[in-house]
Amino acid sequence: IRIHKYGRRHHHVAQCYLGIGNEYWNQARYEDALANYEKALEIRIHKYGYNHPDVAQCYVGIGNVYVEQSRYEDALENYENALEICIDKYGHNHPYVEACYNNIAVVYLNQSRYEDALANYEKAFQIRIHKYGYNHPDVAQCYVGIGNVYVEQTRYEDALE
């Protein structure tokens, strides 16, 4: 309906593709999700250019698919694109920037690049502390990520802290 009403390159159509991609991702239909995220990305780049938060949202969706497919370098490229846009648009202490660092840390953890994972979890952690303080559930989530890295490194005492 939206394609007929607005045309194939309208931002409302891109939003539909993104939503469809999210539903496919939730169903573990990753190739279908990827196809829809890529359609949304194409429309959003055409409409907004490469440096827009809506474009970053597409990069994150694509990166999420690649993580599920163990295509970690492709995921990393997309997450880094999203990070660059988010820093440019929101500054260094925004929740979207924090989410990008967290996504990048997950990729590095999956690649056994533990120091890189820790560095990115630490950046996410600092943003969350800045926003919420130390006693908040979102900050605890960062401790879990850092602890997971320590477990993978068999640094169990550090993980318990």
PDB file of C-alpha atoms in Angstrom:
ATOM      1  CA  ILE A   1       0.000   0.000   0.000  1.00  0.00           C
ATOM      2  CA  ARG A   2       2.746   2.442   0.919  1.00  0.00           C
ATOM      3  CA  ILE A   3       4.657   1.724  -2.283  1.00  0.00           C
ATOM      4  CA  HIS A   4       1.551   2.602  -4.319  1.00  0.00           C
ATOM      5  CA  LYS A   5       0.840   5.679  -2.238  1.00  0.00           C
ATOM      6  CA  TYR A   6       4.363   7.101  -1.863  1.00  0.00           C
ATOM      7  CA  GLY A   7       6.580   5.330  -4.402  1.00  0.00           C
ATOM      8  CA  ARG A   8       9.454   2.897  -3.899  1.00  0.00           C
ATOM      9  CA  ARG A   9      11.958   5.407  -2.519  1.00  0.00           C
ATOM     10  CA  HIS A  10       9.888   7.008   0.222  1.00  0.00           C
ATOM     11  CA  HIS A  11      11.004   6.951   3.850  1.00  0.00           C
ATOM     12  CA  HIS A  12       7.712   5.339   4.916  1.00  0.00           C
ATOM     13  CA  VAL A  13       8.493   2.449   2.585  1.00  0.00           C
ATOM     14  CA  ALA A  14      11.973   2.162   4.095  1.00  0.00           C
ATOM     15  CA  GLN A  15      10.414   1.987   7.554  1.00  0.00           C
ATOM     16  CA  CYS A  16       8.207  -0.884   6.376  1.00  0.00           C
ATOM     17  CA  TYR A  17      11.198  -2.764   5.018  1.00  0.00           C
ATOM     18  CA  LEU A  18      13.020  -2.250   8.303  1.00  0.00           C
ATOM     19  CA  GLY A  19      10.039  -3.548  10.272  1.00  0.00           C
ATOM     20  CA  ILE A  20       9.719  -6.573   8.009  1.00  0.00           C
ATOM     21  CA  GLY A  21      13.440  -7.191   8.400  1.00  0.00           C
ATOM     22  CA  ASN A  22      13.072  -7.073  12.178  1.00  0.00           C
ATOM     23  CA  GLU A  23      10.262  -9.624  12.061  1.00  0.00           C
ATOM     24  CA  TYR A  24      12.308 -11.956   9.872  1.00  0.00           C
ATOM     25  CA  TRP A  25      15.277 -11.530  12.219  1.00  0.00           C
ATOM     26  CA  ASN A  26      13.062 -12.445  15.191  1.00  0.00           C
ATOM     27  CA  GLN A  27      12.062 -15.599  13.306  1.00  0.00           C
ATOM     28  CA  ALA A  28      15.729 -16.454  12.553  1.00  0.00           C
ATOM     29  CA  ARG A  29      15.043 -15.966   8.826  1.00  0.00           C
ATOM     30  CA  TYR A  30      18.292 -14.098   8.390  1.00  0.00           C
ATOM     31  CA  GLU A  31      18.545 -13.994   4.603  1.00  0.00           C
ATOM     32  CA  ASP A  32      15.039 -12.529   4.380  1.00  0.00           C
ATOM     33  CA  ALA A  33      15.884 -10.056   7.127  1.00  0.00           C
ATOM     34  CA  LEU A  34      19.066  -9.042   5.323  1.00  0.00           C
ATOM     35  CA  ALA A  35      17.235  -8.469   2.036  1.00  0.00           C
ATOM     36  CA  ASN A  36      14.761  -6.147   3.738  1.00  0.00           C
ATOM     37  CA  TYR A  37      17.409  -4.281   5.726  1.00  0.00           C
ATOM     38  CA  GLU A  38      19.346  -3.716   2.518  1.00  0.00           C
ATOM     39  CA  LYS A  39      16.240  -2.331   0.779  1.00  0.00           C
ATOM     40  CA  ALA A  40      15.675   0.030   3.695  1.00  0.00           C
ATOM     41  CA  LEU A  41      19.338   1.057   3.613  1.00  0.00           C
ATOM     42  CA  GLU A  42      19.227   1.815  -0.113  1.00  0.00           C
ATOM     43  CA  ILE A  43      16.148   4.023   0.272  1.00  0.00           C
ATOM     44  CA  ARG A  44      17.509   5.842   3.298  1.00  0.00           C
ATOM     45  CA  ILE A  45      20.882   6.533   1.695  1.00  0.00           C
ATOM     46  CA  HIS A  46      19.079   7.850  -1.392  1.00  0.00           C
ATOM     47  CA  LYS A  47      16.859  10.097   0.745  1.00  0.00           C
ATOM     48  CA  TYR A  48      19.228  11.228   3.515  1.00  0.00           C
ATOM     49  CA  GLY A  49      22.765  10.499   2.362  1.00  0.00           C
ATOM     50  CA  TYR A  50      25.233   8.273   4.173  1.00  0.00           C
ATOM     51  CA  ASN A  51      25.488  10.262   7.409  1.00  0.00           C
ATOM     52  CA  HIS A  52      22.014  10.016   8.937  1.00  0.00           C
ATOM     53  CA  PRO A  53      20.739   8.219  12.061  1.00  0.00           C
ATOM     54  CA  ASP A  54      18.160   6.291  10.011  1.00  0.00           C
ATOM     55  CA  VAL A  55      21.002   4.945   7.876  1.00  0.00           C
ATOM     56  CA  ALA A  56      22.843   3.903  11.054  1.00  0.00           C
ATOM     57  CA  GLN A  57      19.752   1.984  12.132  1.00  0.00           C
ATOM     58  CA  CYS A  58      19.936  -0.059   8.930  1.00  0.00           C
ATOM     59  CA  TYR A  59      23.640  -0.744   9.440  1.00  0.00           C
ATOM     60  CA  VAL A  60      22.879  -2.106  12.906  1.00  0.00           C
ATOM     61  CA  GLY A  61      20.189  -4.424  11.559  1.00  0.00           C
ATOM     62  CA  ILE A  62      22.533  -5.702   8.865  1.00  0.00           C
ATOM     63  CA  GLY A  63      25.303  -6.152  11.420  1.00  0.00           C
ATOM     64  CA  ASN A  64      22.960  -8.139  13.654  1.00  0.00           C
ATOM     65  CA  VAL A  65      22.204 -10.521  10.786  1.00  0.00           C
ATOM     66  CA  TYR A  66      25.891 -10.979  10.056  1.00  0.00           C
ATOM     67  CA  VAL A  67      26.596 -11.804  13.706  1.00  0.00           C
ATOM     68  CA  GLU A  68      23.948 -14.526  13.602  1.00  0.00           C
ATOM     69  CA  GLN A  69      25.572 -15.869  10.434  1.00  0.00           C
ATOM     70  CA  SER A  70      29.061 -15.734  12.017  1.00  0.00           C
ATOM     71  CA  ARG A  71      30.122 -13.242   9.337  1.00  0.00           C
ATOM     72  CA  TYR A  72      31.991 -11.201  11.906  1.00  0.00           C
ATOM     73  CA  GLU A  73      34.069  -8.971   9.643  1.00  0.00           C
ATOM     74  CA  ASP A  74      30.939  -7.930   7.752  1.00  0.00           C
ATOM     75  CA  ALA A  75      29.152  -7.307  11.048  1.00  0.00           C
ATOM     76  CA  LEU A  76      32.054  -5.242  12.310  1.00  0.00           C
ATOM     77  CA  GLU A  77      32.078  -3.087   9.178  1.00  0.00           C
ATOM     78  CA  ASN A  78      28.374  -2.324   9.552  1.00  0.00           C
ATOM     79  CA  TYR A  79      28.605  -1.644  13.289  1.00  0.00           C
ATOM     80  CA  GLU A  80      31.564   0.678  12.724  1.00  0.00           C
ATOM     81  CA  ASN A  81      29.591   2.556  10.052  1.00  0.00           C
ATOM     82  CA  ALA A  82      26.738   2.963  12.536  1.00  0.00           C
ATOM     83  CA  LEU A  83      29.155   4.080  15.265  1.00  0.00           C
ATOM     84  CA  GLU A  84      30.694   6.748  13.040  1.00  0.00           C
ATOM     85  CA  ILE A  85      27.280   8.167  12.187  1.00  0.00           C
ATOM     86  CA  CYS A  86      26.063   8.078  15.790  1.00  0.00           C
ATOM     87  CA  ILE A  87      29.159   9.840  17.130  1.00  0.00           C
ATOM     88  CA  ASP A  88      28.831  12.491  14.440  1.00  0.00           C
ATOM     89  CA  LYS A  89      25.137  13.073  15.104  1.00  0.00           C
ATOM     90  CA  TYR A  90      24.876  12.554  18.871  1.00  0.00           C
ATOM     91  CA  GLY A  91      28.337  12.995  20.358  1.00  0.00           C
ATOM     92  CA  HIS A  92      30.387  10.485  22.338  1.00  0.00           C
ATOM     93  CA  ASN A  93      28.076  10.006  25.342  1.00  0.00           C
ATOM     94  CA  HIS A  94      24.792   9.001  23.740  1.00  0.00           C
ATOM     95  CA  PRO A  95      22.976   5.674  24.284  1.00  0.00           C
ATOM     96  CA  TYR A  96      23.130   4.913  20.535  1.00  0.00           C
ATOM     97  CA  VAL A  97      26.910   5.294  20.640  1.00  0.00           C
ATOM     98  CA  GLU A  98      27.009   3.018  23.679  1.00  0.00           C
ATOM     99  CA  ALA A  99      24.930   0.413  21.849  1.00  0.00           C
ATOM    100  CA  CYS A 100      27.360   0.505  18.923  1.00  0.00           C
ATOM    101  CA  TYR A 101      30.336  -0.064  21.226  1.00  0.00           C
ATOM    102  CA  ASN A 102      28.494  -2.954  22.844  1.00  0.00           C
ATOM    103  CA  ASN A 103      27.723  -4.508  19.437  1.00  0.00           C
ATOM    104  CA  ILE A 104      31.348  -4.166  18.383  1.00  0.00           C
ATOM    105  CA  ALA A 105      32.471  -5.772  21.652  1.00  0.00           C
ATOM    106  CA  VAL A 106      30.212  -8.767  20.980  1.00  0.00           C
ATOM    107  CA  VAL A 107      31.820  -9.246  17.568  1.00  0.00           C
ATOM    108  CA  TYR A 108      35.304  -9.097  19.044  1.00  0.00           C
ATOM    109  CA  LEU A 109      34.305 -11.558  21.769  1.00  0.00           C
ATOM    110  CA  ASN A 110      33.028 -13.964  19.122  1.00  0.00           C
ATOM    111  CA  GLN A 111      36.335 -13.601  17.272  1.00  0.00           C
ATOM    112  CA  SER A 112      38.314 -14.280  20.483  1.00  0.00           C
ATOM    113  CA  ARG A 113      39.797 -10.779  20.212  1.00  0.00           C
ATOM    114  CA  TYR A 114      39.471 -10.288  23.947  1.00  0.00           C
ATOM    115  CA  GLU A 115      41.420  -7.075  24.425  1.00  0.00           C
ATOM    116  CA  ASP A 116      39.430  -5.373  21.676  1.00  0.00           C
ATOM    117  CA  ALA A 117      36.209  -6.676  23.229  1.00  0.00           C
ATOM    118  CA  LEU A 118      37.217  -5.341  26.648  1.00  0.00           C
ATOM    119  CA  ALA A 119      38.131  -1.943  25.213  1.00  0.00           C
ATOM    120  CA  ASN A 120      34.713  -1.595  23.597  1.00  0.00           C
ATOM    121  CA  TYR A 121      32.819  -2.901  26.616  1.00  0.00           C
ATOM    122  CA  GLU A 122      34.718  -0.350  28.693  1.00  0.00           C
ATOM    123  CA  LYS A 123      33.649   2.482  26.368  1.00  0.00           C
ATOM    124  CA  ALA A 124      30.036   1.317  26.627  1.00  0.00           C
ATOM    125  CA  PHE A 125      30.410   1.039  30.397  1.00  0.00           C
ATOM    126  CA  GLN A 126      31.700   4.618  30.723  1.00  0.00           C
ATOM    127  CA  ILE A 127      28.780   5.986  28.718  1.00  0.00           C
ATOM    128  CA  ARG A 128      26.275   4.094  30.861  1.00  0.00           C
ATOM    129  CA  ILE A 129      27.897   5.270  34.093  1.00  0.00           C
ATOM    130  CA  HIS A 130      27.825   8.833  32.795  1.00  0.00           C
ATOM    131  CA  LYS A 131      24.119   8.512  31.995  1.00  0.00           C
ATOM    132  CA  TYR A 132      22.827   6.358  34.857  1.00  0.00           C
ATOM    133  CA  GLY A 133      25.399   6.224  37.642  1.00  0.00           C
ATOM    134  CA  TYR A 134      26.755   2.995  39.072  1.00  0.00           C
ATOM    135  CA  ASN A 135      23.578   1.485  40.542  1.00  0.00           C
ATOM    136  CA  HIS A 136      21.446   0.912  37.484  1.00  0.00           C
ATOM    137  CA  PRO A 137      20.455  -2.328  35.671  1.00  0.00           C
ATOM    138  CA  ASP A 138      21.861  -1.040  32.372  1.00  0.00           C
ATOM    139  CA  VAL A 139      25.257  -0.613  34.019  1.00  0.00           C
ATOM    140  CA  ALA A 140      25.031  -4.165  35.354  1.00  0.00           C
ATOM    141  CA  GLN A 141      24.614  -5.354  31.750  1.00  0.00           C
ATOM    142  CA  CYS A 142      28.082  -3.978  30.975  1.00  0.00           C
ATOM    143  CA  TYR A 143      29.528  -5.923  33.898  1.00  0.00           C
ATOM    144  CA  VAL A 144      28.063  -9.076  32.349  1.00  0.00           C
ATOM    145  CA  GLY A 145      29.778  -8.394  29.028  1.00  0.00           C
ATOM    146  CA  ILE A 146      33.108  -7.692  30.692  1.00  0.00           C
ATOM    147  CA  GLY A 147      32.692 -10.786  32.851  1.00  0.00           C
ATOM    148  CA  ASN A 148      32.037 -12.907  29.763  1.00  0.00           C
ATOM    149  CA  VAL A 149      35.351 -11.782  28.289  1.00  0.00           C
ATOM    150  CA  TYR A 150      37.161 -12.689  31.493  1.00  0.00           C
ATOM    151  CA  VAL A 151      35.516 -16.133  31.509  1.00  0.00           C
ATOM    152  CA  GLU A 152      36.677 -16.723  27.929  1.00  0.00           C
ATOM    153  CA  GLN A 153      40.184 -15.767  29.042  1.00  0.00           C
ATOM    154  CA  THR A 154      39.859 -18.127  32.029  1.00  0.00           C
ATOM    155  CA  ARG A 155      40.320 -15.120  34.320  1.00  0.00           C
ATOM    156  CA  TYR A 156      37.673 -16.394  36.690  1.00  0.00           C
ATOM    157  CA  GLU A 157      38.618 -14.222  39.679  1.00  0.00           C
ATOM    158  CA  ASP A 158      38.302 -11.103  37.532  1.00  0.00           C
ATOM    159  CA  ALA A 159      34.973 -12.364  36.182  1.00  0.00           C
ATOM    160  CA  LEU A 160      33.617 -12.783  39.705  1.00  0.00           C
ATOM    161  CA  GLU A 161      34.409  -9.159  40.538  1.00  0.00           C
TER     162      GLU A 161
END
